[in-house]
XYZ file of C-alpha atoms in Angstrom:
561
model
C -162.962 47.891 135.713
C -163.309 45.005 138.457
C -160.260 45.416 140.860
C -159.554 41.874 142.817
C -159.788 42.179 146.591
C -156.588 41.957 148.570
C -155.123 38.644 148.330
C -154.267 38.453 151.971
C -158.301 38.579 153.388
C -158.778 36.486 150.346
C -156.288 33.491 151.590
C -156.841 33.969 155.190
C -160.734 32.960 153.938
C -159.627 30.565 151.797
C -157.311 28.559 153.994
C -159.322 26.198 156.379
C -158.752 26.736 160.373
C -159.318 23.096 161.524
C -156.207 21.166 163.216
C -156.746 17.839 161.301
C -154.032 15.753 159.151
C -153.335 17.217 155.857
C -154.512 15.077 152.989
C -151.770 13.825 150.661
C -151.266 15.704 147.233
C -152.368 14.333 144.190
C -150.277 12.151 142.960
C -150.000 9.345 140.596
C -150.099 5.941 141.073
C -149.405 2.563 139.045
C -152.286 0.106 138.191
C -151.271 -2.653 136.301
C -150.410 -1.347 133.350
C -152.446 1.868 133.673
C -150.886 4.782 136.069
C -153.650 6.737 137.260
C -154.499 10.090 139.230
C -154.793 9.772 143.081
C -157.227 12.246 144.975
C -157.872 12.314 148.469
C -156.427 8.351 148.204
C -158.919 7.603 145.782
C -158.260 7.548 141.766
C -160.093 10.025 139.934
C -160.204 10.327 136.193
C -160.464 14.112 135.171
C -163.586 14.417 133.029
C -162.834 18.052 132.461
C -163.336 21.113 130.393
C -161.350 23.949 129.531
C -162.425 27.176 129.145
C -161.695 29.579 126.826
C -158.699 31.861 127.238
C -160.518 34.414 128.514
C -163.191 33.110 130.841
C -161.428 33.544 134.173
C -159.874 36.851 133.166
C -162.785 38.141 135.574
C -164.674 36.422 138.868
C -168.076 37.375 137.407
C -167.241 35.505 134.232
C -165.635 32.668 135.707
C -168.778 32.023 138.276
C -170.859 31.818 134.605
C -168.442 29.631 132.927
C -167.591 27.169 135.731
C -171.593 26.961 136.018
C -172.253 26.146 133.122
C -169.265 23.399 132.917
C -171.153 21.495 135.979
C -174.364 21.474 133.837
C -172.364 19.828 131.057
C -171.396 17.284 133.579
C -167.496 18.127 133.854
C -166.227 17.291 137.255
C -162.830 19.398 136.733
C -162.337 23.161 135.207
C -159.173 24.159 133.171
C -158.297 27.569 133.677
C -155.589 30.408 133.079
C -153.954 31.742 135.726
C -151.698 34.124 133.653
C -148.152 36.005 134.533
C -149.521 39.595 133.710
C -152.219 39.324 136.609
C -150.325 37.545 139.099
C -147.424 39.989 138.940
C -148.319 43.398 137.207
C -145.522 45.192 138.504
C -141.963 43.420 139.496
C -141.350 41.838 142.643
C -144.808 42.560 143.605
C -147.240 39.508 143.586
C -151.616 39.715 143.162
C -153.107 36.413 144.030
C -156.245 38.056 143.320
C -157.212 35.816 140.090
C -155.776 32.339 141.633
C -157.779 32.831 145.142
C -161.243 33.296 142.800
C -160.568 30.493 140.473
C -160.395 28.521 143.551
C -162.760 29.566 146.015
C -165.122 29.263 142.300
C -164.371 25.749 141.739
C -164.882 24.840 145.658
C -168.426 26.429 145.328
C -169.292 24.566 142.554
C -167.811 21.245 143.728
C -165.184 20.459 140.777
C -161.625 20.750 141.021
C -159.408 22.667 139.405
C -156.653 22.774 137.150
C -154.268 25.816 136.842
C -152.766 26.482 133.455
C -149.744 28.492 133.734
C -149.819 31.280 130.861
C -145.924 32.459 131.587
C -143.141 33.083 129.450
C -145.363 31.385 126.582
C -148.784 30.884 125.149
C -148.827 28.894 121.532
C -145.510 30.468 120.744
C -145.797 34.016 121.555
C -145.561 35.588 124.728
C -147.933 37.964 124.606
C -149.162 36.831 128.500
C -145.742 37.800 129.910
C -145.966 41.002 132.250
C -145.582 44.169 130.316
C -142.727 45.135 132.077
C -141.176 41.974 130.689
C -142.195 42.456 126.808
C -140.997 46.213 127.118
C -137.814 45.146 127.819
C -136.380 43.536 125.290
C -132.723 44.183 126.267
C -133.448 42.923 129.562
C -135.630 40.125 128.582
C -134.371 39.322 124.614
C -136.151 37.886 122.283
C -135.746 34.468 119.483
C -134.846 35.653 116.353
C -135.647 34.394 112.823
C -133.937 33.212 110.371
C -132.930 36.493 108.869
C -131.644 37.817 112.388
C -134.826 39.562 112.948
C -136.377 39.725 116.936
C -139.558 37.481 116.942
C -142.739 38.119 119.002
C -141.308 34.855 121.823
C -139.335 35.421 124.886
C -135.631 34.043 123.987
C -134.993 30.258 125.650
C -131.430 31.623 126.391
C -132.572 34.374 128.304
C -131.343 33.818 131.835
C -133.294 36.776 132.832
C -136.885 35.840 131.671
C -136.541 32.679 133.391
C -135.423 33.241 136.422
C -138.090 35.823 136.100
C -140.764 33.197 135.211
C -139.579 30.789 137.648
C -139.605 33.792 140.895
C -143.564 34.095 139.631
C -144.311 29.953 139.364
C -142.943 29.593 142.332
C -144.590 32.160 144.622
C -148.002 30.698 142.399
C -147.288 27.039 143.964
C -146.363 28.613 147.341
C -149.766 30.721 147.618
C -151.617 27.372 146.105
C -150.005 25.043 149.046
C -150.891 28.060 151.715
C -154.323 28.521 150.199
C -155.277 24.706 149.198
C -152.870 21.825 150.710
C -155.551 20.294 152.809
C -158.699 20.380 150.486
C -156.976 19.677 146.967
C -159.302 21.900 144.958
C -156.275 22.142 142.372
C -155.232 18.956 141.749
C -152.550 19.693 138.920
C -150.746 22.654 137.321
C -149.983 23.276 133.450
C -146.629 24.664 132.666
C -146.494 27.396 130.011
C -149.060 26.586 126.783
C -148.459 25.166 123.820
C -144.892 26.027 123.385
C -142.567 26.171 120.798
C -140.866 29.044 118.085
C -142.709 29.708 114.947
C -139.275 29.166 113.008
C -137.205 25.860 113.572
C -134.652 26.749 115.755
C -133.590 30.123 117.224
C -131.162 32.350 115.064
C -129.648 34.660 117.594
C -126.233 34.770 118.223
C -126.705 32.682 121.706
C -128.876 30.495 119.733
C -126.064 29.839 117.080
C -123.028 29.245 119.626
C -125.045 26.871 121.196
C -126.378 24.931 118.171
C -122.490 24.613 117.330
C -121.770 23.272 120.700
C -121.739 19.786 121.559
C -125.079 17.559 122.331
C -125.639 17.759 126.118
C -124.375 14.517 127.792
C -127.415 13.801 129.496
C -129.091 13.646 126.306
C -126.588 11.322 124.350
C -126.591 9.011 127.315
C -129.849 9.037 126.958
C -130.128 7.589 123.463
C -127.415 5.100 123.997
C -129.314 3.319 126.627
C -132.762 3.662 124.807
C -131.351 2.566 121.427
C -133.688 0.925 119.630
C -136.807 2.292 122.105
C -136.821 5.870 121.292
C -139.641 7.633 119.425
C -139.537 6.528 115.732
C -138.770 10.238 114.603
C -136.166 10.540 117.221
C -134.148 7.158 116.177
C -134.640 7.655 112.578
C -133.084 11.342 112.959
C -130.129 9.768 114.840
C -129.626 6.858 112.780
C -129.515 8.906 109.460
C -126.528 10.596 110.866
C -124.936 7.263 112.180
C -126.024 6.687 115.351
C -122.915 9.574 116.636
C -122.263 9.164 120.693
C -120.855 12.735 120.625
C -121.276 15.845 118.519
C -122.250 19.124 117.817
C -126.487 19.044 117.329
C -125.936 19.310 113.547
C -123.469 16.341 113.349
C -126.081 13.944 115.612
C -129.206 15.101 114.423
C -128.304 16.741 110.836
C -128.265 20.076 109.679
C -132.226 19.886 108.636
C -135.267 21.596 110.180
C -135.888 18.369 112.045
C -132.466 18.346 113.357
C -133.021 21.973 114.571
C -136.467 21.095 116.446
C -134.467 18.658 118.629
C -132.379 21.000 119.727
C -135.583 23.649 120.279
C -136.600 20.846 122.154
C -133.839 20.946 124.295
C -133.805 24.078 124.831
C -137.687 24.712 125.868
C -137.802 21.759 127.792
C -134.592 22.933 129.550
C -135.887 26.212 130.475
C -139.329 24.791 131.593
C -137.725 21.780 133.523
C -136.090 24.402 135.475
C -139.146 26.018 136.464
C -141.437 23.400 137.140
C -138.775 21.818 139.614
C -138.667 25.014 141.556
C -142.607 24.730 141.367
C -142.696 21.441 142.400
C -140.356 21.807 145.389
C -142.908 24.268 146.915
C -145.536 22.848 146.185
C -145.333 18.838 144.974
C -148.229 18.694 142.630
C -148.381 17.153 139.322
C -146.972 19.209 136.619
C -147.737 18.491 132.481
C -147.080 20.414 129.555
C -149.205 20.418 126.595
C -148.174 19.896 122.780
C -149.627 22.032 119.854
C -149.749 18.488 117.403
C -146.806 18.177 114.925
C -147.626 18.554 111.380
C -145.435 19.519 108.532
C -141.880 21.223 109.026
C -141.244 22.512 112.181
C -141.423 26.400 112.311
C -145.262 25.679 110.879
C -145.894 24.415 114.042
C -144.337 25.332 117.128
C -140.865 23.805 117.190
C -139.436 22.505 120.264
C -142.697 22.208 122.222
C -143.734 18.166 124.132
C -144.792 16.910 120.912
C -144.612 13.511 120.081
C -141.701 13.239 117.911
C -139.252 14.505 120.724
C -140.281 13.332 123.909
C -137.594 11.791 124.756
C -136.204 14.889 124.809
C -138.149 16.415 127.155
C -137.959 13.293 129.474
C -134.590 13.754 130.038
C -134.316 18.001 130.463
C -137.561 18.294 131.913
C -137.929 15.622 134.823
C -140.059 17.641 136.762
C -142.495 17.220 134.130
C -144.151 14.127 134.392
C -146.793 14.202 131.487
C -146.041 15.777 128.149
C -150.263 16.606 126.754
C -151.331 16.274 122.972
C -153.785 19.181 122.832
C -155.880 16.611 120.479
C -157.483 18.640 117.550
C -157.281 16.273 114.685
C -159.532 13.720 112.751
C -156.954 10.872 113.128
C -157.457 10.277 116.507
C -156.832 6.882 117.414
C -153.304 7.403 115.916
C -152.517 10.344 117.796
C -153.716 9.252 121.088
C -151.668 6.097 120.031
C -148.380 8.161 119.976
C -148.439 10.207 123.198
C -149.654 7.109 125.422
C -146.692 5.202 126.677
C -145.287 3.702 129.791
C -143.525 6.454 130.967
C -146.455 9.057 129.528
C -149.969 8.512 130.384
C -152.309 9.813 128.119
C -154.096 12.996 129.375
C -155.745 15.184 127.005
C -156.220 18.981 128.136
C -157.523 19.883 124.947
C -159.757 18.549 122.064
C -162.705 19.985 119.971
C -165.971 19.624 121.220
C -169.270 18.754 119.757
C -168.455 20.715 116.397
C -165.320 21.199 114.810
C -165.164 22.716 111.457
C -162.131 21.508 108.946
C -161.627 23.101 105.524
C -163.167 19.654 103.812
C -166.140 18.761 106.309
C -168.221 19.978 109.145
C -167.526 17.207 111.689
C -170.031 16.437 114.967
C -170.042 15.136 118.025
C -166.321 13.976 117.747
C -165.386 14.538 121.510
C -169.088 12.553 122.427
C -167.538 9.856 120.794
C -163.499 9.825 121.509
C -163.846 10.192 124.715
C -165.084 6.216 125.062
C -161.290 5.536 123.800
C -159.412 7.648 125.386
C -160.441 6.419 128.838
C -161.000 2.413 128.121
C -158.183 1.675 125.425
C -155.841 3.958 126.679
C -156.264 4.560 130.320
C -157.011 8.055 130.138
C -156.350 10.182 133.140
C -157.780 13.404 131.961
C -160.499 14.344 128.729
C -161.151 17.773 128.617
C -162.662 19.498 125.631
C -161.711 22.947 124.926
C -164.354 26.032 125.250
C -166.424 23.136 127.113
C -169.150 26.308 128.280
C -169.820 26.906 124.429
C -171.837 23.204 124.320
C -175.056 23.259 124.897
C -176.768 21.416 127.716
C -178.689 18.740 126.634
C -175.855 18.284 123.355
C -173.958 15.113 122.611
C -171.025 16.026 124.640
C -173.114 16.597 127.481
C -174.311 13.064 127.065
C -171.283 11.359 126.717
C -169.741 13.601 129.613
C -172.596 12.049 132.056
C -172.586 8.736 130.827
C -168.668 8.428 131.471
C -168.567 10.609 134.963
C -171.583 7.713 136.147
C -169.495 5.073 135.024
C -166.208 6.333 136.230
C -165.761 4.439 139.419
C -166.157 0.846 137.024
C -163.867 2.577 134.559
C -161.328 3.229 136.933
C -161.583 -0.041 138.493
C -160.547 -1.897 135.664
C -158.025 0.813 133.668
C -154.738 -0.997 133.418
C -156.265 -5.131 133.723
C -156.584 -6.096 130.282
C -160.202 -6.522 131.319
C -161.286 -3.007 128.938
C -161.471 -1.514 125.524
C -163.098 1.107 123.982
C -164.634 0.839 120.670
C -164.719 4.139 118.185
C -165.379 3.493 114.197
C -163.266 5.838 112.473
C -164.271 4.227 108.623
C -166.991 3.252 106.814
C -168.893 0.037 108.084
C -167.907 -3.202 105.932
C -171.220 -4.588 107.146
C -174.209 -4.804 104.349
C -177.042 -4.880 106.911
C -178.667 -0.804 106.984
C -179.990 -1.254 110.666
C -178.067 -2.847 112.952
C -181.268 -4.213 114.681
C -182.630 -6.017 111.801
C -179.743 -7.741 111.748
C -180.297 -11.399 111.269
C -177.962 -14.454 112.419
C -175.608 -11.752 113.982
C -173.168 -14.457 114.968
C -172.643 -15.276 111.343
C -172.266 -11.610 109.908
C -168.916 -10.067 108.752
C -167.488 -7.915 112.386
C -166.242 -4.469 111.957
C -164.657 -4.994 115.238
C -163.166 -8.603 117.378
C -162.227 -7.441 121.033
C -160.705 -10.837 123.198
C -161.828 -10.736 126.779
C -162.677 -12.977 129.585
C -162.439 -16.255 127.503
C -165.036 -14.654 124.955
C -164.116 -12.503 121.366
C -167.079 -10.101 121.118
C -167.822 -9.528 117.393
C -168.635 -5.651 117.056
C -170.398 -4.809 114.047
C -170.516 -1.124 113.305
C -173.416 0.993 112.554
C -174.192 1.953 108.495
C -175.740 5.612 108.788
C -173.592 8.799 107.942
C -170.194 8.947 109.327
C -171.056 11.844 111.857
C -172.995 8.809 113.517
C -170.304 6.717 113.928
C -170.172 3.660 116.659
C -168.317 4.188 119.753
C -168.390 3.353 123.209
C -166.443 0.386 125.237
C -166.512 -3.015 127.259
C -165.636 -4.207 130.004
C -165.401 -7.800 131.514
C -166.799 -7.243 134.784
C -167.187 -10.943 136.074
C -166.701 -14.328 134.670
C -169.284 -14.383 131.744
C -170.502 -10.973 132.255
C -169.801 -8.007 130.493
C -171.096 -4.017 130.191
C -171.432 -2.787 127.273
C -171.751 0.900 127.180
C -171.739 3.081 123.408
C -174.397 4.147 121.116
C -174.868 2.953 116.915
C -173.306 -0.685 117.329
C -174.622 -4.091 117.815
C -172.175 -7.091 119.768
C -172.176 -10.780 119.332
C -170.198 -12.835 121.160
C -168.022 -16.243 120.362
C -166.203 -18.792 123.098
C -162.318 -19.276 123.117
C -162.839 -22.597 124.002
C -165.255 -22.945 120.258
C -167.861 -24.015 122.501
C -171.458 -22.349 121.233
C -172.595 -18.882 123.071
C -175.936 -18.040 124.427
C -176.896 -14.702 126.123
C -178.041 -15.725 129.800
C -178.787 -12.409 130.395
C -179.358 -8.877 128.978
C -180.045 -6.015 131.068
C -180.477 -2.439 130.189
C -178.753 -0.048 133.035
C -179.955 2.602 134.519
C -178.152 5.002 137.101
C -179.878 5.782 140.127
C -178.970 7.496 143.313
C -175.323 6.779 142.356
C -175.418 3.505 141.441
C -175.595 1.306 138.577
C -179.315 -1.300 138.666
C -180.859 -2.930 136.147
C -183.756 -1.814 134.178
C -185.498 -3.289 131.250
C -184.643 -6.995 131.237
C -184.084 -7.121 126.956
C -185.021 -9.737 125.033
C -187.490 -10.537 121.745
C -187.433 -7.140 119.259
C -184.949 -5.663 121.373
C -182.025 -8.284 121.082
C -183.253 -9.776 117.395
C -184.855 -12.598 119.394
C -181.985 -13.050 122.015
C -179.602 -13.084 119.289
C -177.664 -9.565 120.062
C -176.890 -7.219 122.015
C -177.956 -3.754 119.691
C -177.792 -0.114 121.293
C -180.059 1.222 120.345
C -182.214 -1.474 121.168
C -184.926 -1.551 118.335
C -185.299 1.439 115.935
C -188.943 1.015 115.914
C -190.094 1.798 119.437
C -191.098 4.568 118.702
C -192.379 5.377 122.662
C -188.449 5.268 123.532
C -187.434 8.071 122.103
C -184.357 8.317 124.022
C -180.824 8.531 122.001
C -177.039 8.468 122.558
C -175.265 5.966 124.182
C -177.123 3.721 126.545
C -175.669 0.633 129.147
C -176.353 -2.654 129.013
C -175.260 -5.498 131.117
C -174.785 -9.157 129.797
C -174.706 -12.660 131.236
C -173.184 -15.586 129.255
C -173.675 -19.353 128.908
C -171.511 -21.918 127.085
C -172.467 -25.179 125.368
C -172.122 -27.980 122.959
């Protein structure tokens, strides 16, 4: 079995000798209305993968999954750095797993981001130390509803965190000693996917608590943000009329619902704790990451930085500054919708790649396509599928991966100025026409899609071929009467605010080169339906460009009477 070298030679490689400034953290930072990632003072926008729980269990493994991630275009790796490696035995700490994942990513010229498998991993705890899960005096468990000990560390156990936070904190501490002047890590997940397989807790702590009276914090809380609070969380409170004191049952009821809140509180509570003890050794960005709500909660993990109770977790869990929807679901425009809000950027750790089976369908290339959204309508900071080194190469996801790494820097540019939107067709086209490039009198035909920008409306209308073909991609308003249009399976026409007529000065196909965006093909006659639209692709029958997925093109506009 592979033994990791002593951690000491390890960080005394791994830290750099030279006298200059240190760099400041990552941090974020606001842009109009987007808030955004800062890396060596420059924003970066994570196009990441995450590998599989597994994959940096070992450093031969890791070398051949983080290799394979920089093939697929990822610029960031999402990795496990787990409790039962760093600290096998009590008290006594082996960096040995940490110092590879990061001398790894350094070689390969992506940065990192360490995923804390502690006290929790999607409800169980089965990546706690097994001095810890032998323990179970020591270190008690949740029970069920029938009084039975569950699988998951108890949240009232004062010993298993103050175990958990000793370990997270001597992880940040190592990280800062190891890392605080190149940022190869540039954030930190806490726990995984956290929550209890029944609503609430049933153990005796569990119980005397529940009867106990709604923490302060939290009731002041929903007084001031009455009105503003997630619509699960208000309805919850209002059904029980609107109390400004009680015991959790009285505010929140006496349902399953009402018991999630106060799960809520309680995980939050317990991670808040050790993320701030994190943080204060090391000040990176923390997250935690949601397993999606759906149906009662006990059938998913209840109490974990869902949607429905963030609020909850803003107020025990400050420390915490992003709670993640690990995104597996076909509806994805509404759940992005839910988790994106001022106070919570949206930032994705998780999502299916290319394929994604579902009990109904076999749906494809649904990250190639969401990830378009994700970054132009809402500002993304991070996309990362899961089991990214699983793709193959030259896939879909590779392709879409490329295409929005090359146009990052423009992305970034304009997240947050009302100057960008993504396009992603989640239903059937209402369009008649069965090739968008035989289209004829585009302005005139029936839009799937009207996006208002820069004076202009551009009409969208949506490819008709199966619906694992979809249209996606985005715009952006670059300069008066110029736009990019980047996607794949959509055709755009474009109409003046003013009602004056339209005409395409302009259309350029982009190609990247040596780092920068230049014009190519200058498109016009077959390729725009006589200068009449823009249509990616261009013109189904050339058949010597046999190129597909998205492509970029760059447009000039005119107005007159």
């Amino acid at each position: 079995m592979h033994r990791y070298p002593a951690t000491a030679l390890l960080a005394a490689a791994l830290c750099c000798a030279c006298t200059t400034a240190i760099a400041k953290a990552p941090h974020f930072e606001k842009q109009g209305t987007a808030t955004q990632l800062i890396v060596e003072d420059k924003p970066f926008l994570i196009i990441g993968g995450q590998v599989h729980n597994s994959s940096s269990g070992s450093p031969e493994y890791f070398e051949r999954t983080v290799d394979k991630l920089v093939q697929l275009h990822a610029n960031t790796v999402l990795a496990p750095v787990t409790w039962e490696l760093l600290e096998p035995t009590e008290g006594t700490y082996d960096f040995g797993q940490l110092d590879d994942m990061v001398r790894t990513a350094r070689s390969h010229r992506v940065r990192l981001i360490v995923l804390w498998f502690g006290s929790w991993k999607n409800g169980v705890s089965q990546y706690a130390p097994a001095w810890v899960r032998r323990d179970t005096v020591r270190f008690p468990r949740a029970h069920d509803a029938n009084g039975r000990p569950m699988s998951a560390l108890s949240t009232f156990s004062e010993n298993s965190r103050t175990a958990d936070k000793a370990a997270f904190t001597a992880l940040m501490k190592h990280l800062r000693a190891i890392d605080e002047q190149e940022n190869t890590v540039i954030m930190v997940q806490v726990q995984n996917e956290v929550g209890l397989f029944e609503s609430r807790d049933h153990s005796p702590e569990a119980d005397s608590a529940f009867a106990g009276q709604v923490p302060q914090a939290l009731m002041d809380y929903l007084i001031a943000n009455k009105g503003h609070l997630t619509p699960h969380l208000e309805a919850l409170w209002q059904q029980n009329g609107r109390k400004e004191r009680g015991s959790w049952a009285e505010v929140f009821g006496s349902t399953k619902d009402g018991d999630e809140v106060f799960m809520a509180w309680r995980y939050a509570s317990y991670i808040g704790d050790i993320a701030a003890a994190g943080k204060a050794a090391y000040n990176l960005p923390l997250y935690a990451n949601a397993w999606l709500a759906s149906g009662e909660p006990g059938k998913f993990p209840s109490g974990g930085p869902n949607h429905r109770v963030i609020d909850v977790w803003k107020v025990a869990a400050p420390a915490i500054s992003i709670c993640a929807p690990d995104l597996y679901a076909d509806n994805f425009k509404e759940v992005a919708a839910t988790y994106h809000r001022p106070d919570n950027p949206l930032f994705i750790p998780e999502t299916h790649a290319d394929v994604w089976y579902k009990p109904s369908a076999l749906l494809l290339h649904q990250a190639a396509r969401n990830v378009f959204w994700a970054v132009a309508h809402h500002d993304a900071i991070c996309f990362a599928p899961f089991g990214l080194e699983g793709q193959a190469v030259g896939g879909p996801i590779a392709t879409s991966l490329k295409l929005v790494s090359d146009l990052s820097p423009v992305i970034l540019q304009f997240q947050g100025s009302g100057r960008m939107e993504g396009i992603l067709q989640t239903e059937a086209s209402k369009a008649a026409a069965p090739q968008l490039e035989g289209v004829k009198e585009a302005s005139g035909t029936t839009s799937d899609c009207d996006i208002a920008l820069g004076g202009y409306v551009a009409h969208v209308l949506y490819s008709t071929v199966s619906p694992d073909d979809r249209a996606y991609g985005l715009i952006i308003n670059t300069a008066p009467d110029e736009f990019l249009i980047a996607g794949d399976g959509l055709a755009v026409t474009f109409s003046s605010a003013t009602k004056r007529e339209v005409g395409f000065a302009e259309i350029w196909e982009q190609v990247f080169v040596n780092g920068a965006w230049v014009n190519g093909r200058r498109l016009n006659g077959d390729q725009t339906n006589q200068g009449s639209v823009v249509q990616i692709p261009f013109w189904r029958w050339d058949n010597f460009d046999t190129a597909t997925g998205p492509r970029v093109v760059k447009v000039e506009l005119f107005t007159h009477d």
